[in-house]
Amino acid sequence: MRMYFCGSIRGGRQDVAIYQRIVRKLQEFGLVLTEHVSHADVSERGEDVELQGDLAIHDRDMQWLHTADVVVAEVTQPSLGVGYEVGRAVDMQKKILCLFRPSSGQVLSAMIRGADDGSPNSFVQVRDYAEDEVETVLDTYFSTFSSTV
Ligand SMILES: O=c1[nH]c(=O)n([C@H]2C[C@H](O)[C@@H](COP(=O)(O)O)O2)cc1CO
């Protein structure tokens, strides 16, 4: 399984430790295309733009997104890039799991929460979770995933 993980970079790196937990768990299920999102040495300036350039980052990520079987987005720390990726993935009719921590005090955008119509078959599933249950939430989602893909 090919997975595209979304997490804030220029939107702020305060949740990088939880991104690492998510990516480690996802790697039990298959290939995480965007592992770099969880790297502690990627600062909120982003990847090395002098090497890559924003156009190259965007085009590489959109190519990966096209090839992904599933998208997992940690959406607690608001990020324009994550919102864009989720929107593009909806348009590509990808299965998308959005993970949100209410304990952050943030209120999730209606454009993300409202993309889940509440049915178990919705392509977009939004899950509220507490940090210490993240692995269980992923186990539960992926246990049903293979039978619905
Ligand atoms: O350097 C980068 N590399 C990269 O892959 N991204 C992608 C992956 C992340 O899920 C998302 C983060 O967007 P933002 O930087 O707006 O928070 O965009 C974003 C940046 C910087 O915007």
mmCIF file of C-alpha atoms and ligand atoms in Angstrom:
data_model
loop_
_atom_site.group_PDB
_atom_site.id
_atom_site.type_symbol
_atom_site.label_atom_id
_atom_site.label_comp_id
_atom_site.label_asym_id
_atom_site.label_seq_id
_atom_site.Cartn_x
_atom_site.Cartn_y
_atom_site.Cartn_z
ATOM 1 C CA MET A 1 0.000 0.000 0.000
ATOM 2 C CA ARG A 2 1.210 3.504 -0.901
ATOM 3 C CA MET A 3 0.384 6.177 1.654
ATOM 4 C CA TYR A 4 0.595 9.951 1.399
ATOM 5 C CA PHE A 5 1.033 11.573 4.799
ATOM 6 C CA CYS A 6 0.194 15.283 5.221
ATOM 7 C CA GLY A 7 1.385 17.418 8.115
ATOM 8 C CA SER A 8 2.165 21.074 8.641
ATOM 9 C CA ILE A 9 5.590 22.367 7.550
ATOM 10 C CA ARG A 10 5.463 26.121 6.889
ATOM 11 C CA GLY A 11 2.254 26.243 8.932
ATOM 12 C CA GLY A 12 4.396 25.452 12.010
ATOM 13 C CA ARG A 13 6.330 22.422 13.249
ATOM 14 C CA GLN A 14 4.990 22.132 16.809
ATOM 15 C CA ASP A 15 3.410 18.695 16.120
ATOM 16 C CA VAL A 16 6.426 17.023 14.520
ATOM 17 C CA ALA A 17 6.717 14.439 17.345
ATOM 18 C CA ILE A 18 3.211 13.172 16.648
ATOM 19 C CA TYR A 19 3.910 13.143 12.882
ATOM 20 C CA GLN A 20 6.824 10.812 13.676
ATOM 21 C CA ARG A 21 4.535 8.499 15.639
ATOM 22 C CA ILE A 22 2.014 8.435 12.795
ATOM 23 C CA VAL A 23 4.622 7.759 10.094
ATOM 24 C CA ARG A 24 6.239 4.985 12.170
ATOM 25 C CA LYS A 25 2.840 3.332 12.548
ATOM 26 C CA LEU A 26 1.917 3.791 8.864
ATOM 27 C CA GLN A 27 5.175 2.101 7.844
ATOM 28 C CA GLU A 28 3.750 -1.125 9.314
ATOM 29 C CA PHE A 29 1.092 -1.005 6.567
ATOM 30 C CA GLY A 30 3.253 -0.042 3.583
ATOM 31 C CA LEU A 31 5.237 2.752 1.942
ATOM 32 C CA VAL A 32 4.935 6.329 3.229
ATOM 33 C CA LEU A 33 5.731 8.531 0.229
ATOM 34 C CA THR A 34 6.082 11.745 2.245
ATOM 35 C CA GLU A 35 8.171 10.473 5.138
ATOM 36 C CA HIS A 36 10.126 13.771 5.124
ATOM 37 C CA VAL A 37 7.104 15.579 6.632
ATOM 38 C CA SER A 38 7.944 13.820 9.918
ATOM 39 C CA HIS A 39 11.678 14.580 9.879
ATOM 40 C CA ALA A 40 12.796 16.721 12.808
ATOM 41 C CA ASP A 41 15.435 18.413 10.637
ATOM 42 C CA VAL A 42 12.801 19.847 8.277
ATOM 43 C CA SER A 43 12.151 23.277 9.793
ATOM 44 C CA GLU A 44 9.212 25.564 9.179
ATOM 45 C CA ARG A 45 11.181 27.078 6.322
ATOM 46 C CA GLY A 46 10.456 23.821 4.479
ATOM 47 C CA GLU A 47 12.740 21.502 2.566
ATOM 48 C CA ASP A 48 15.903 22.918 1.066
ATOM 49 C CA VAL A 49 14.324 25.268 -1.438
ATOM 50 C CA GLU A 50 17.674 26.128 -3.027
ATOM 51 C CA LEU A 51 18.088 22.476 -3.947
ATOM 52 C CA GLN A 52 14.498 21.813 -4.943
ATOM 53 C CA GLY A 53 12.457 24.961 -5.401
ATOM 54 C CA ASP A 54 8.788 25.275 -4.537
ATOM 55 C CA LEU A 55 7.656 24.260 -8.031
ATOM 56 C CA ALA A 56 9.608 20.996 -7.793
ATOM 57 C CA ILE A 57 8.219 20.303 -4.298
ATOM 58 C CA HIS A 58 4.657 20.933 -5.469
ATOM 59 C CA ASP A 59 4.961 18.846 -8.639
ATOM 60 C CA ARG A 60 6.703 15.938 -6.865
ATOM 61 C CA ASP A 61 4.041 15.919 -4.131
ATOM 62 C CA MET A 62 1.146 16.045 -6.619
ATOM 63 C CA GLN A 63 2.701 13.144 -8.525
ATOM 64 C CA TRP A 64 2.990 11.142 -5.301
ATOM 65 C CA LEU A 65 -0.594 12.049 -4.407
ATOM 66 C CA HIS A 66 -1.829 10.681 -7.744
ATOM 67 C CA THR A 67 -0.150 7.343 -7.036
ATOM 68 C CA ALA A 68 -1.292 7.036 -3.400
ATOM 69 C CA ASP A 69 -3.844 4.437 -2.289
ATOM 70 C CA VAL A 70 -4.698 6.407 0.824
ATOM 71 C CA VAL A 71 -4.050 9.827 2.337
ATOM 72 C CA VAL A 72 -3.560 10.369 6.065
ATOM 73 C CA ALA A 73 -3.550 14.007 7.188
ATOM 74 C CA GLU A 74 -2.805 15.292 10.679
ATOM 75 C CA VAL A 75 -4.897 18.468 10.545
ATOM 76 C CA THR A 76 -4.576 19.873 14.078
ATOM 77 C CA GLN A 77 -1.930 22.490 13.259
ATOM 78 C CA PRO A 78 -3.558 24.576 10.519
ATOM 79 C CA SER A 79 -1.554 24.495 7.283
ATOM 80 C CA LEU A 80 -2.395 25.891 3.850
ATOM 81 C CA GLY A 81 -0.412 23.084 2.222
ATOM 82 C CA VAL A 82 -2.260 20.331 4.105
ATOM 83 C CA GLY A 83 -5.620 21.919 3.269
ATOM 84 C CA TYR A 84 -4.580 22.098 -0.390
ATOM 85 C CA GLU A 85 -3.437 18.465 -0.415
ATOM 86 C CA VAL A 86 -6.674 17.267 1.174
ATOM 87 C CA GLY A 87 -8.721 19.279 -1.350
ATOM 88 C CA ARG A 88 -6.753 17.896 -4.292
ATOM 89 C CA ALA A 89 -7.076 14.372 -2.883
ATOM 90 C CA VAL A 90 -10.859 14.775 -2.586
ATOM 91 C CA ASP A 91 -10.914 15.775 -6.245
ATOM 92 C CA MET A 92 -8.887 12.654 -7.099
ATOM 93 C CA GLN A 93 -11.417 10.549 -5.160
ATOM 94 C CA LYS A 94 -8.794 9.243 -2.766
ATOM 95 C CA LYS A 95 -9.597 7.655 0.574
ATOM 96 C CA ILE A 96 -8.600 10.237 3.178
ATOM 97 C CA LEU A 97 -8.244 9.964 6.949
ATOM 98 C CA CYS A 98 -8.003 13.308 8.764
ATOM 99 C CA LEU A 99 -6.748 13.196 12.349
ATOM 100 C CA PHE A 100 -7.568 16.049 14.742
ATOM 101 C CA ARG A 101 -6.715 16.566 18.434
ATOM 102 C CA PRO A 102 -9.472 18.587 20.203
ATOM 103 C CA SER A 103 -7.140 18.975 23.225
ATOM 104 C CA SER A 104 -5.173 21.511 21.125
ATOM 105 C CA GLY A 105 -7.947 24.069 21.664
ATOM 106 C CA GLN A 106 -8.112 24.623 17.887
ATOM 107 C CA VAL A 107 -11.435 24.359 16.062
ATOM 108 C CA LEU A 108 -11.113 22.333 12.873
ATOM 109 C CA SER A 109 -12.095 24.062 9.631
ATOM 110 C CA ALA A 110 -15.599 23.269 8.418
ATOM 111 C CA MET A 111 -14.042 22.613 5.004
ATOM 112 C CA ILE A 112 -12.291 19.581 6.503
ATOM 113 C CA ARG A 113 -14.802 18.382 9.100
ATOM 114 C CA GLY A 114 -17.685 18.998 6.707
ATOM 115 C CA ALA A 115 -16.010 16.926 3.973
ATOM 116 C CA ASP A 116 -16.907 13.835 6.042
ATOM 117 C CA ASP A 117 -20.623 13.229 5.448
ATOM 118 C CA GLY A 118 -20.783 11.001 8.518
ATOM 119 C CA SER A 119 -21.382 7.759 6.648
ATOM 120 C CA PRO A 120 -18.934 4.881 7.092
ATOM 121 C CA ASN A 121 -18.477 4.898 3.301
ATOM 122 C CA SER A 122 -17.451 8.556 3.120
ATOM 123 C CA PHE A 123 -14.164 8.940 1.217
ATOM 124 C CA VAL A 124 -13.149 11.505 3.835
ATOM 125 C CA GLN A 125 -13.157 10.283 7.434
ATOM 126 C CA VAL A 126 -12.395 12.745 10.233
ATOM 127 C CA ARG A 127 -11.331 11.299 13.590
ATOM 128 C CA ASP A 128 -10.924 13.243 16.808
ATOM 129 C CA TYR A 129 -8.262 11.598 18.924
ATOM 130 C CA ALA A 130 -5.988 11.986 21.921
ATOM 131 C CA GLU A 131 -2.248 11.678 21.333
ATOM 132 C CA ASP A 132 -1.849 8.415 23.251
ATOM 133 C CA GLU A 133 -4.498 6.662 21.135
ATOM 134 C CA VAL A 134 -3.062 7.508 17.713
ATOM 135 C CA GLU A 135 -1.751 3.984 16.953
ATOM 136 C CA THR A 136 -5.120 2.433 17.890
ATOM 137 C CA VAL A 137 -7.005 4.888 15.676
ATOM 138 C CA LEU A 138 -4.751 3.960 12.741
ATOM 139 C CA ASP A 139 -5.081 0.224 13.440
ATOM 140 C CA THR A 140 -8.869 0.539 13.424
ATOM 141 C CA TYR A 141 -8.947 2.560 10.188
ATOM 142 C CA PHE A 142 -6.580 0.243 8.320
ATOM 143 C CA SER A 143 -8.290 -2.933 9.549
ATOM 144 C CA THR A 144 -11.376 -1.945 7.526
ATOM 145 C CA PHE A 145 -9.429 -0.236 4.742
ATOM 146 C CA SER A 146 -8.308 -3.260 2.736
ATOM 147 C CA SER A 147 -11.871 -4.565 2.504
ATOM 148 C CA THR A 148 -13.237 -1.240 1.218
ATOM 149 C CA VAL A 149 -10.512 -0.208 -1.264
HETATM 150 O O1 LIG B 1 8.964 21.890 1.933
HETATM 151 C C1 LIG B 1 7.832 21.392 1.798
HETATM 152 N N1 LIG B 1 7.682 20.093 1.430
HETATM 153 C C2 LIG B 1 6.459 19.478 1.331
HETATM 154 O O2 LIG B 1 6.397 18.292 0.971
HETATM 155 N N2 LIG B 1 5.311 20.203 1.635
HETATM 156 C C3 LIG B 1 3.977 19.557 1.591
HETATM 157 C C4 LIG B 1 3.859 18.312 2.475
HETATM 158 C C5 LIG B 1 3.037 18.758 3.679
HETATM 159 O O3 LIG B 1 1.988 17.801 3.922
HETATM 160 C C6 LIG B 1 2.449 20.102 3.300
HETATM 161 C C7 LIG B 1 2.768 21.187 4.313
HETATM 162 O O4 LIG B 1 2.312 22.432 3.848
HETATM 163 P P1 LIG B 1 2.748 23.807 4.575
HETATM 164 O O5 LIG B 1 4.220 24.007 4.342
HETATM 165 O O6 LIG B 1 1.891 24.864 3.907
HETATM 166 O O7 LIG B 1 2.429 23.658 6.055
HETATM 167 O O8 LIG B 1 2.996 20.460 2.033
HETATM 168 C C8 LIG B 1 5.406 21.520 1.966
HETATM 169 C C9 LIG B 1 6.633 22.146 2.064
HETATM 170 C C10 LIG B 1 6.776 23.594 2.455
HETATM 171 O O9 LIG B 1 5.620 24.349 2.165
#
